[in-house]
C-alpha positions as semicolon CSV with decimal commas, in nm:
position;residue;x (nm);y (nm);z (nm)
1;M;0,004;3,429;2,612
2;A;0,002;3,160;2,870
3;Y;0,327;3,034;3,022
4;I;0,380;2,649;2,988
5;P;0,645;2,503;3,231
6;P;0,942;2,360;3,048
7;S;0,897;2,023;3,194
8;E;0,598;1,967;2,965
9;F;0,785;1,998;2,675
10;S;1,015;1,713;2,743
11;I;0,888;1,480;3,016
12;P;0,581;1,281;2,997
13;P;0,331;1,237;3,303
14;N;0,465;0,919;3,411
15;G;0,834;1,092;3,443
16;D;1,023;0,871;3,184
17;V;1,219;1,116;2,949
18;D;1,171;1,070;2,598
19;S;1,384;1,228;2,355
20;N;1,246;1,044;2,060
21;R;0,900;1,154;2,026
22;M;0,745;1,099;1,693
23;C;0,379;1,109;1,563
24;V;0,281;0,752;1,547
25;S;0,050;0,822;1,239
26;C;0,295;1,028;1,013
27;G;0,615;1,031;1,189
28;Y;0,630;1,396;1,262
29;D;0,869;1,521;1,535
30;L;0,680;1,611;1,845
31;C;0,994;1,730;2,008
32;G;0,927;2,091;2,170
33;L;0,545;2,036;2,170
34;P;0,359;1,971;2,504
35;W;0,322;1,612;2,625
36;G;-0,011;1,446;2,487
37;S;-0,067;1,778;2,229
38;T;-0,237;1,725;1,888
39;C;0,022;1,647;1,601
40;P;0,022;1,977;1,405
41;E;0,110;1,785;1,093
42;C;-0,196;1,521;1,068
43;G;-0,402;1,616;1,386
44;Q;-0,361;1,266;1,548
45;D;-0,533;1,237;1,868
46;P;-0,353;1,334;2,178
47;K;-0,443;0,997;2,373
48;V;-0,283;0,823;2,078
49;Q;0,023;1,020;2,090
50;A;0,070;0,947;2,473
51;K;0,265;0,632;2,427
52;S;0,543;0,473;2,630
53;R;0,876;0,524;2,502
54;S;0,913;0,160;2,394
55;S;0,587;0,187;2,171
56;I;0,725;0,492;2,015
57;Q;1,047;0,347;1,931
58;E;0,883;0,057;1,756
59;D;0,675;0,285;1,546
60;L;0,998;0,463;1,394
61;P;0,999;0,471;1,000
62;L;1,259;0,308;0,812
63;S;1,435;0,640;0,750
64;Q;1,520;0,647;1,123
65;M;1,689;0,337;1,136
66;P;2,080;0,316;1,108
67;P;2,196;0,401;0,779
68;T;2,390;0,063;0,750
69;F;2,088;-0,119;0,816
70;I;1,907;0,091;0,533
71;R;2,181;0,049;0,268
72;R;2,142;-0,324;0,258
73;F;1,770;-0,273;0,127
74;A;1,873;-0,024;-0,120
75;L;2,158;-0,246;-0,267
76;C;1,909;-0,575;-0,282
77;C;1,628;-0,391;-0,420
78;F;1,864;-0,227;-0,693
79;T;2,012;-0,557;-0,764
80;T;1,652;-0,741;-0,791
81;S;1,541;-0,444;-1,013
82;F;1,812;-0,505;-1,261
83;V;1,692;-0,874;-1,322
84;F;1,367;-0,815;-1,504
85;P;1,498;-0,561;-1,770
86;A;1,778;-0,825;-1,825
87;I;1,510;-1,105;-1,881
88;I;1,299;-0,903;-2,113
89;A;1,615;-0,797;-2,299
90;R;1,697;-1,167;-2,346
91;V;1,375;-1,254;-2,489
92;F;1,292;-0,967;-2,703
93;V;1,579;-0,757;-2,786
94;P;1,796;-0,916;-3,091
95;Y;2,113;-0,788;-2,976
96;A;2,076;-0,990;-2,641
97;Q;2,039;-1,308;-2,825
98;F;2,384;-1,517;-2,887
99;K;2,431;-1,740;-3,148
100;N;2,668;-1,940;-2,917
101;D;2,436;-2,166;-2,682
102;S;2,710;-2,189;-2,424
103;V;2,736;-1,793;-2,422
104;G;2,357;-1,790;-2,364
105;L;2,354;-2,020;-2,078
106;L;2,645;-1,851;-1,907
107;M;2,447;-1,529;-1,940
108;D;2,096;-1,663;-1,829
109;I;2,276;-1,847;-1,513
110;G;2,452;-1,517;-1,427
111;I;2,101;-1,328;-1,423
112;A;1,950;-1,601;-1,216
113;A;2,260;-1,587;-0,978
114;I;2,197;-1,215;-0,944
115;W;1,830;-1,253;-0,855
116;V;1,910;-1,540;-0,602
117;V;2,195;-1,339;-0,437
118;G;1,958;-1,028;-0,432
119;V;1,655;-1,213;-0,294
120;Y;1,843;-1,415;-0,028
121;V;2,027;-1,127;0,118
122;L;1,728;-0,896;0,136
123;T;1,546;-1,197;0,303
124;S;1,786;-1,248;0,561
125;P;1,585;-1,270;0,896
126;L;1,636;-1,004;1,134
127;N;1,551;-0,996;1,507
128;H;1,415;-0,641;1,515
129;P;1,051;-0,549;1,628
130;L;0,965;-0,347;1,305
131;A;1,149;-0,609;1,090
132;I;0,954;-0,881;1,244
133;R;0,626;-0,683;1,190
134;Y;0,701;-0,634;0,820
135;G;0,784;-0,993;0,748
136;L;1,136;-1,012;0,798
137;G;1,160;-1,213;1,120
138;S;1,272;-1,575;1,115
139;K;0,922;-1,669;1,118
140;G;0,797;-1,465;0,811
141;I;0,614;-1,702;0,556
142;S;0,663;-1,473;0,271
143;R;1,024;-1,415;0,362
144;W;1,101;-1,774;0,383
145;I;0,894;-1,902;0,048
146;A;1,063;-1,601;-0,140
147;R;1,404;-1,690;-0,030
148;W;1,399;-2,070;-0,105
149;C;1,176;-2,044;-0,422
150;S;1,441;-1,821;-0,556
151;F;1,677;-2,093;-0,644
152;S;1,430;-2,210;-0,922
153;W;1,544;-1,946;-1,137
154;V;1,875;-2,120;-1,174
155;G;1,691;-2,431;-1,270
156;I;1,492;-2,237;-1,547
157;A;1,795;-2,075;-1,696
158;V;1,985;-2,454;-1,707
159;L;1,674;-2,633;-1,835
160;V;1,597;-2,375;-2,107
161;H;1,917;-2,473;-2,271
162;A;1,884;-2,847;-2,223
163;P;1,817;-3,085;-2,481
164;P;1,394;-3,113;-2,522
165;S;1,258;-3,435;-2,367
166;I;0,958;-3,495;-2,148
167;I;1,143;-3,500;-1,810
168;V;1,299;-3,159;-1,903
169;S;0,964;-3,015;-2,004
170;I;0,814;-3,121;-1,646
171;C;1,105;-3,013;-1,468
172;L;1,086;-2,684;-1,649
173;M;0,727;-2,623;-1,583
174;T;0,787;-2,728;-1,231
175;S;1,051;-2,472;-1,207
176;I;0,843;-2,208;-1,343
177;I;0,567;-2,261;-1,102
178;V;0,792;-2,258;-0,792
179;A;0,961;-1,943;-0,939
180;A;0,640;-1,764;-0,983
181;V;0,508;-1,841;-0,627
182;G;0,848;-1,719;-0,489
183;L;0,788;-1,406;-0,716
184;I;0,459;-1,342;-0,575
185;M;0,559;-1,397;-0,206
186;F;0,877;-1,165;-0,306
187;F;0,636;-0,886;-0,441
188;L;0,424;-0,900;-0,128
189;L;0,734;-0,868;0,100
190;L;0,842;-0,572;-0,075
191;A;0,491;-0,437;-0,064
192;E;0,531;-0,448;0,336
193;L;0,868;-0,277;0,296
194;S;0,707;-0,027;0,080
195;S;0,478;0,032;0,379
196;W;0,799;0,079;0,610
197;V;0,941;0,361;0,404
198;R;0,581;0,498;0,357
199;D;0,561;0,464;-0,028
200;A;0,180;0,401;-0,065
201;T;0,227;0,421;-0,458
202;A;0,513;0,146;-0,459
203;K;0,297;-0,065;-0,250
204;K;0,002;-0,032;-0,495
205;Y;0,206;-0,118;-0,774
206;L;0,357;-0,410;-0,603
207;E;0,035;-0,556;-0,470
208;A;-0,112;-0,544;-0,820
209;A;0,177;-0,731;-0,974
210;A;0,171;-0,999;-0,713
211;W;-0,216;-1,086;-0,710
212;G;-0,318;-0,947;-1,053
213;A;-0,055;-1,087;-1,316
214;P;-0,103;-1,451;-1,189
215;L;-0,463;-1,411;-1,214
216;L;-0,469;-1,280;-1,559
217;I;-0,228;-1,555;-1,665
218;L;-0,440;-1,829;-1,519
219;I;-0,758;-1,677;-1,710
220;G;-0,560;-1,638;-2,022
221;Q;-0,449;-2,016;-2,007
222;G;-0,807;-2,104;-1,931
223;A;-0,924;-1,912;-2,255
224;S;-0,660;-2,097;-2,467
225;A;-0,773;-2,410;-2,314
226;L;-1,116;-2,356;-2,397
227;S;-1,039;-2,253;-2,775
228;M;-1,153;-1,916;-2,726
229;S;-1,036;-1,626;-2,957
230;P;-0,674;-1,567;-2,966
231;L;-0,728;-1,203;-2,933
232;I;-0,882;-1,271;-2,576
233;V;-0,605;-1,478;-2,484
234;M;-0,366;-1,189;-2,610
235;I;-0,544;-0,937;-2,415
236;F;-0,525;-1,137;-2,078
237;S;-0,140;-1,202;-2,150
238;G;-0,093;-0,831;-2,222
239;G;-0,265;-0,729;-1,903
240;A;-0,022;-0,962;-1,720
241;I;0,283;-0,834;-1,864
242;I;0,159;-0,471;-1,805
243;L;0,104;-0,558;-1,412
244;L;0,459;-0,729;-1,399
245;L;0,612;-0,422;-1,570
246;G;0,419;-0,216;-1,284
247;G;0,566;-0,433;-1,035
248;I;0,915;-0,366;-1,152
249;G;0,826;-0,001;-1,165
250;G;0,701;-0,048;-0,784
251;M;1,055;-0,200;-0,716
252;M;1,236;0,097;-0,865
253;M;1,013;0,312;-0,673
254;L;1,095;0,141;-0,334
255;T;1,453;0,157;-0,408
256;S;1,440;0,519;-0,492
257;S;1,249;0,569;-0,147
258;I;1,481;0,349;0,034
259;V;1,779;0,570;-0,102
260;Q;1,599;0,897;0,035
261;A;1,572;0,711;0,354
262;I;1,925;0,679;0,397
263;A;1,962;1,033;0,350
264;H;1,700;1,112;0,587
265;A;1,877;0,876;0,832
266;R;2,198;1,035;0,801
267;D;2,034;1,387;0,870
268;F;1,826;1,227;1,163
269;E;2,148;1,111;1,315
270;A;2,318;1,469;1,269
271;Y;2,017;1,620;1,437
272;Q;2,016;1,378;1,717
273;E;2,364;1,445;1,778
274;R;2,304;1,842;1,751
275;R;2,017;1,775;2,013
276;L;2,258;1,572;2,256
277;Q;2,526;1,848;2,223
278;T;2,307;2,140;2,293
279;K;2,096;1,959;2,553
280;D;2,287;2,084;2,857
281;S;2,302;2,428;2,724
282;A;1,957;2,505;2,659
283;R;1,815;2,742;2,946
284;F;1,435;2,829;2,970
285;P;1,313;3,142;3,147
286;K;1,144;3,097;3,466
287;P;0,849;3,298;3,573
288;Q;0,882;3,611;3,779
């Protein structure tokens, strides 16, 4: 068995001590392995692993960020995930219909307000390298559009209960278009956050809902305008609804992944604390 000097396990060739060595590909903890060695989990090339401390820190997954930082994402994702089932219930479930229009108006405004608050908090700009990379920086276009377009949901809730007129119809259609654009941007932003928590399934569902549902709706509207068979229009509309439901499922998957990230973050902090406590007590044998 070959002897490996202890310095190779903790100090890189340039002499900078780095206690948070993580695989840049899969996030595997490389502490305890010789510097520049191949990742035993995914086999990443040693040259890629030999990064500076700043680069490694920027590649940290969301699960290794502070728990309070992650908890905000979990709460907002859970809040926004509640809105779509509530809207579906208001439209299709008889028990969710109210004979008193004032009660229905308050209910719809409440649902819209929950959506606005959830999106507004989740899309608050963050001055963090990874947050900026995944679209949550102050210059993030998806974040900005999703945030301000969310207010159109309140307009929809009010206009649906307004007395019918041409102006009301125009304003309602405009609000629906703005809300749809904001929803697409919000799904795309959540898809980026799915990459942060390494949930490929949620990312796939959210991207499919963001791009597929609007496309099918446009095709269905075009088929209706061309007086095509109602069955064809129904097929396209049904496909759009299925994709939107898939987007809701993706949001719930993302919420679950972020909740798991909170637990992982706590474990990681406890692990780091244990390492700091035992750092000075560890002694390696010297060759004779």
